[in-house]
Amino acid sequence: MNEIDVDIAVVGAGLCGLALARTLHARGQRFLLFEARVRLGGRILGERSASGMAHDLGPTWFWPEAEPHMAALIAELGLDAYPQHDSGTVLRMRDPNEKTESSDQAVHGGAQRLSGGMSELVQALSGFLPAEHLRLAHELVAVTDVGAYLELRFRCGDGEIGAAETVVRARRVVLAVPPRLLLEHVRFTPALDPALVEAMRATPTWMATQAKALMTYTQAFWRADGHSGNAFVRHEQAVLGEIFDACGGTDPSVGGAALGGFCAMNPEQRKHFESGMPMLVRSQLSQLFGEPAELGELHLHDWVDEPYTCAALDQADPADAPEYGHSALTRSWYGGRLHFGASETALHGGGHMEGALDAAMRLQQALAPARSSQPLSALNAHCIKRFATWAGVQRESALAAYQRTLHERLSSQAREQLTRHSVLDSLVETYDAALRQLAELPFDASGSVLEPGWSELTPPVLQPMHSFGTTLLDEVLCFNRSSCAISNFPDEHTPESAYLEDIRRDMYAAWRSFVLAGNDILMQKA
């Protein structure tokens, strides 16, 4: 049995774990990264066709406008991104015996992809990590809190009973693994808090019950026929429910031509038709795009067959619109020694790669080494005081902005989620004004870089705004209870907890964007 002592153990080498490990290494912190699979990347999975074309069997897209972590990381790593092809007709099939319908519209809303596939992101991140920090084929089976440290037990090698074991003693542990998988595979001693267990049980694993198909071709014939490659099939015999252009670049003759699709069949149906799936996929593609669509190289991947992606609970309880970022999963446990990661724990972008990076940023801050703060210069102290004075008088104007926005929505006959939209508009308006104030103040940010991309001035400068959103929401709810106009809308007058949770999620996303933008301003001043 192998025994190891380390300051920080990160379990799970998907995007969250890799991004976190990169930061830990850059800081010089002592850590090890463990992964149950024999490869890095988790649900990011790429394959190459016989022609050498790279394609994604896991996540494919990111949205730069809505996902700043992904956009920033890809730019920082110098990876080549290109827009998802969306121009041309979109096909819709509602009846296998009827002619397909067509329309012209964009489907993917500004999505982009990476040249060489998302595996390029995994390769770029892992390139920063020395091999001695990585441990593949290490399946976590037990976590024990022994007081001064946590003891982790890993089954190594082929994963069979009796395989070699590794025992790791770590002062702090990050489990960057989907919560349901941890419940299924790991024994915790002492038992986890019941509220945490319930949160883990209620958090579906993204992609767990999905299957994806890709067909590569010598040319993108559908584009020549005026099709975008997008198609939606909504009948009971559908094999692929959503199809898209999966070409490996803006020019298919260079990057390679392909169509991709997500399986419409549930896991049980896929297992029943397993041997016939290739034929069924080819048949449906040819029905939509003509005979040439049947004559490609097919790649199929069913995530339900992956024990390190799909938990039994995911199969029993598939979720169409899962909710992520439960507060119990963003806290530390076992006396601050145990932390949870993975995209499912993110308050922003949960389930997406953006969520994995959002979770990694939270963990980077939680694991930051203690650092003696430098005394503020007289100039910076003066600027912080001026900003705090400005922030202190904004609460009244923010509530007035909410009331104005609410009145405008009522006047325009809007009736749905009035409080949610009006609060967010007011908050964003205030944050935008705050950013303009920061840009105008003459901070001296030289020498303030705490780590790559982060200024140590950011926390003290933005502190006056920290509880701004919470206070505004309290004032809004008080106003709503006394408003005659709102009394006609029971859901707004006395909102339920689920509605308030949605509002708080929006507010967190706005706060997060504000913090990143404020930090960018201070970094530019450096």
PDB file of C-alpha atoms in Angstrom, residues 354-471:
ATOM      1  CA  GLU A 354     -18.306  27.973 -17.664  1.00  0.00           C
ATOM      2  CA  GLY A 355     -19.710  26.502 -14.465  1.00  0.00           C
ATOM      3  CA  ALA A 356     -16.622  24.332 -14.008  1.00  0.00           C
ATOM      4  CA  LEU A 357     -14.432  27.443 -14.224  1.00  0.00           C
ATOM      5  CA  ASP A 358     -16.760  29.368 -11.919  1.00  0.00           C
ATOM      6  CA  ALA A 359     -16.403  26.606  -9.323  1.00  0.00           C
ATOM      7  CA  ALA A 360     -12.628  26.574  -9.834  1.00  0.00           C
ATOM      8  CA  MET A 361     -12.451  30.328  -9.146  1.00  0.00           C
ATOM      9  CA  ARG A 362     -14.399  29.878  -5.894  1.00  0.00           C
ATOM     10  CA  LEU A 363     -11.985  27.136  -4.847  1.00  0.00           C
ATOM     11  CA  GLN A 364      -8.916  29.155  -5.853  1.00  0.00           C
ATOM     12  CA  GLN A 365     -10.002  31.847  -3.414  1.00  0.00           C
ATOM     13  CA  ALA A 366     -10.837  29.339  -0.664  1.00  0.00           C
ATOM     14  CA  LEU A 367      -7.411  27.687  -0.963  1.00  0.00           C
ATOM     15  CA  ALA A 368      -5.372  30.879  -1.356  1.00  0.00           C
ATOM     16  CA  PRO A 369      -2.312  30.850   0.920  1.00  0.00           C
ATOM     17  CA  ALA A 370      -2.255  33.276   3.798  1.00  0.00           C
ATOM     18  CA  ARG A 371      -0.541  36.450   2.699  1.00  0.00           C
ATOM     19  CA  SER A 372       0.418  39.452   4.717  1.00  0.00           C
ATOM     20  CA  SER A 373      -1.403  42.402   3.240  1.00  0.00           C
ATOM     21  CA  GLN A 374       0.585  45.473   2.321  1.00  0.00           C
ATOM     22  CA  PRO A 375      -0.498  48.750   3.931  1.00  0.00           C
ATOM     23  CA  LEU A 376      -2.599  50.925   1.667  1.00  0.00           C
ATOM     24  CA  SER A 377      -0.930  53.956   0.213  1.00  0.00           C
ATOM     25  CA  ALA A 378      -2.452  57.315   1.106  1.00  0.00           C
ATOM     26  CA  LEU A 379      -3.694  57.670  -2.483  1.00  0.00           C
ATOM     27  CA  ASN A 380      -5.421  54.290  -2.539  1.00  0.00           C
ATOM     28  CA  ALA A 381      -6.932  54.819   0.915  1.00  0.00           C
ATOM     29  CA  HIS A 382      -8.310  58.155  -0.326  1.00  0.00           C
ATOM     30  CA  CYS A 383      -9.767  56.509  -3.474  1.00  0.00           C
ATOM     31  CA  ILE A 384     -11.359  53.701  -1.467  1.00  0.00           C
ATOM     32  CA  LYS A 385     -12.921  56.249   0.890  1.00  0.00           C
ATOM     33  CA  ARG A 386     -14.303  58.236  -2.056  1.00  0.00           C
ATOM     34  CA  PHE A 387     -15.748  55.104  -3.633  1.00  0.00           C
ATOM     35  CA  ALA A 388     -17.282  53.987  -0.315  1.00  0.00           C
ATOM     36  CA  THR A 389     -18.878  57.429   0.088  1.00  0.00           C
ATOM     37  CA  TRP A 390     -20.320  57.184  -3.418  1.00  0.00           C
ATOM     38  CA  ALA A 391     -21.609  53.646  -2.782  1.00  0.00           C
ATOM     39  CA  GLY A 392     -23.239  54.693   0.472  1.00  0.00           C
ATOM     40  CA  VAL A 393     -25.682  57.032  -1.266  1.00  0.00           C
ATOM     41  CA  GLN A 394     -26.683  54.639  -4.032  1.00  0.00           C
ATOM     42  CA  ARG A 395     -29.155  52.501  -2.105  1.00  0.00           C
ATOM     43  CA  GLU A 396     -31.939  55.066  -2.310  1.00  0.00           C
ATOM     44  CA  SER A 397     -31.367  55.658  -6.023  1.00  0.00           C
ATOM     45  CA  ALA A 398     -31.255  51.891  -6.684  1.00  0.00           C
ATOM     46  CA  LEU A 399     -34.659  51.423  -5.063  1.00  0.00           C
ATOM     47  CA  ALA A 400     -35.963  54.385  -7.090  1.00  0.00           C
ATOM     48  CA  ALA A 401     -34.582  52.736 -10.237  1.00  0.00           C
ATOM     49  CA  TYR A 402     -36.408  49.510  -9.304  1.00  0.00           C
ATOM     50  CA  GLN A 403     -39.672  51.414  -8.819  1.00  0.00           C
ATOM     51  CA  ARG A 404     -39.215  53.208 -12.155  1.00  0.00           C
ATOM     52  CA  THR A 405     -38.450  49.978 -14.011  1.00  0.00           C
ATOM     53  CA  LEU A 406     -41.377  48.218 -12.334  1.00  0.00           C
ATOM     54  CA  HIS A 407     -43.738  51.023 -13.363  1.00  0.00           C
ATOM     55  CA  GLU A 408     -42.477  50.839 -16.957  1.00  0.00           C
ATOM     56  CA  ARG A 409     -43.128  47.106 -17.057  1.00  0.00           C
ATOM     57  CA  LEU A 410     -46.611  47.497 -15.632  1.00  0.00           C
ATOM     58  CA  SER A 411     -47.366  50.273 -18.146  1.00  0.00           C
ATOM     59  CA  SER A 412     -46.276  48.008 -21.007  1.00  0.00           C
ATOM     60  CA  GLN A 413     -48.682  45.288 -19.785  1.00  0.00           C
ATOM     61  CA  ALA A 414     -45.882  42.983 -18.647  1.00  0.00           C
ATOM     62  CA  ARG A 415     -47.175  40.438 -16.145  1.00  0.00           C
ATOM     63  CA  GLU A 416     -44.495  37.783 -15.705  1.00  0.00           C
ATOM     64  CA  GLN A 417     -41.693  37.902 -13.079  1.00  0.00           C
ATOM     65  CA  LEU A 418     -41.942  41.642 -12.582  1.00  0.00           C
ATOM     66  CA  THR A 419     -39.802  41.730  -9.444  1.00  0.00           C
ATOM     67  CA  ARG A 420     -37.083  39.510 -10.896  1.00  0.00           C
ATOM     68  CA  HIS A 421     -36.540  41.586 -14.036  1.00  0.00           C
ATOM     69  CA  SER A 422     -36.890  44.947 -12.312  1.00  0.00           C
ATOM     70  CA  VAL A 423     -34.442  44.090  -9.515  1.00  0.00           C
ATOM     71  CA  LEU A 424     -31.861  42.855 -12.005  1.00  0.00           C
ATOM     72  CA  ASP A 425     -32.214  45.958 -14.192  1.00  0.00           C
ATOM     73  CA  SER A 426     -31.766  48.218 -11.166  1.00  0.00           C
ATOM     74  CA  LEU A 427     -28.769  46.240  -9.921  1.00  0.00           C
ATOM     75  CA  VAL A 428     -27.015  46.230 -13.287  1.00  0.00           C
ATOM     76  CA  GLU A 429     -27.643  49.965 -13.663  1.00  0.00           C
ATOM     77  CA  THR A 430     -25.978  50.592 -10.287  1.00  0.00           C
ATOM     78  CA  TYR A 431     -23.054  48.260 -11.016  1.00  0.00           C
ATOM     79  CA  ASP A 432     -22.424  49.972 -14.352  1.00  0.00           C
ATOM     80  CA  ALA A 433     -22.344  53.348 -12.603  1.00  0.00           C
ATOM     81  CA  ALA A 434     -19.945  51.918  -9.994  1.00  0.00           C
ATOM     82  CA  LEU A 435     -17.581  50.708 -12.714  1.00  0.00           C
ATOM     83  CA  ARG A 436     -17.534  54.177 -14.220  1.00  0.00           C
ATOM     84  CA  GLN A 437     -16.623  55.569 -10.795  1.00  0.00           C
ATOM     85  CA  LEU A 438     -13.769  53.064 -10.424  1.00  0.00           C
ATOM     86  CA  ALA A 439     -12.433  53.902 -13.872  1.00  0.00           C
ATOM     87  CA  GLU A 440     -12.313  57.614 -12.995  1.00  0.00           C
ATOM     88  CA  LEU A 441     -10.623  57.253  -9.583  1.00  0.00           C
ATOM     89  CA  PRO A 442      -6.782  57.533  -9.737  1.00  0.00           C
ATOM     90  CA  PHE A 443      -5.856  54.279  -7.964  1.00  0.00           C
ATOM     91  CA  ASP A 444      -2.182  53.352  -7.853  1.00  0.00           C
ATOM     92  CA  ALA A 445      -2.415  49.611  -8.602  1.00  0.00           C
ATOM     93  CA  SER A 446       1.274  49.091  -9.349  1.00  0.00           C
ATOM     94  CA  GLY A 447       2.575  46.068  -7.467  1.00  0.00           C
ATOM     95  CA  SER A 448      -0.927  44.978  -6.505  1.00  0.00           C
ATOM     96  CA  VAL A 449      -1.099  41.781  -8.580  1.00  0.00           C
ATOM     97  CA  LEU A 450      -1.897  39.014  -6.104  1.00  0.00           C
ATOM     98  CA  GLU A 451      -1.742  36.251  -8.711  1.00  0.00           C
ATOM     99  CA  PRO A 452      -2.110  36.141 -12.494  1.00  0.00           C
ATOM    100  CA  GLY A 453      -5.237  38.090 -13.382  1.00  0.00           C
ATOM    101  CA  TRP A 454      -6.186  39.233  -9.863  1.00  0.00           C
ATOM    102  CA  SER A 455      -5.487  42.456  -7.948  1.00  0.00           C
ATOM    103  CA  GLU A 456      -5.223  42.493  -4.153  1.00  0.00           C
ATOM    104  CA  LEU A 457      -6.962  45.873  -4.262  1.00  0.00           C
ATOM    105  CA  THR A 458     -10.162  44.294  -5.567  1.00  0.00           C
ATOM    106  CA  PRO A 459     -11.589  43.013  -2.216  1.00  0.00           C
ATOM    107  CA  PRO A 460     -11.105  46.245  -0.196  1.00  0.00           C
ATOM    108  CA  VAL A 461     -12.192  48.475  -3.080  1.00  0.00           C
ATOM    109  CA  LEU A 462     -15.404  46.540  -3.776  1.00  0.00           C
ATOM    110  CA  GLN A 463     -16.227  45.792  -0.131  1.00  0.00           C
ATOM    111  CA  PRO A 464     -18.742  48.687   0.157  1.00  0.00           C
ATOM    112  CA  MET A 465     -20.798  47.054  -2.600  1.00  0.00           C
ATOM    113  CA  HIS A 466     -20.681  43.556  -1.128  1.00  0.00           C
ATOM    114  CA  SER A 467     -24.109  43.512   0.533  1.00  0.00           C
ATOM    115  CA  PHE A 468     -25.668  45.983  -1.864  1.00  0.00           C
ATOM    116  CA  GLY A 469     -27.818  43.436  -3.702  1.00  0.00           C
ATOM    117  CA  THR A 470     -29.071  41.753  -0.528  1.00  0.00           C
ATOM    118  CA  THR A 471     -30.098  45.083   0.999  1.00  0.00           C
TER     119      THR A 471
END
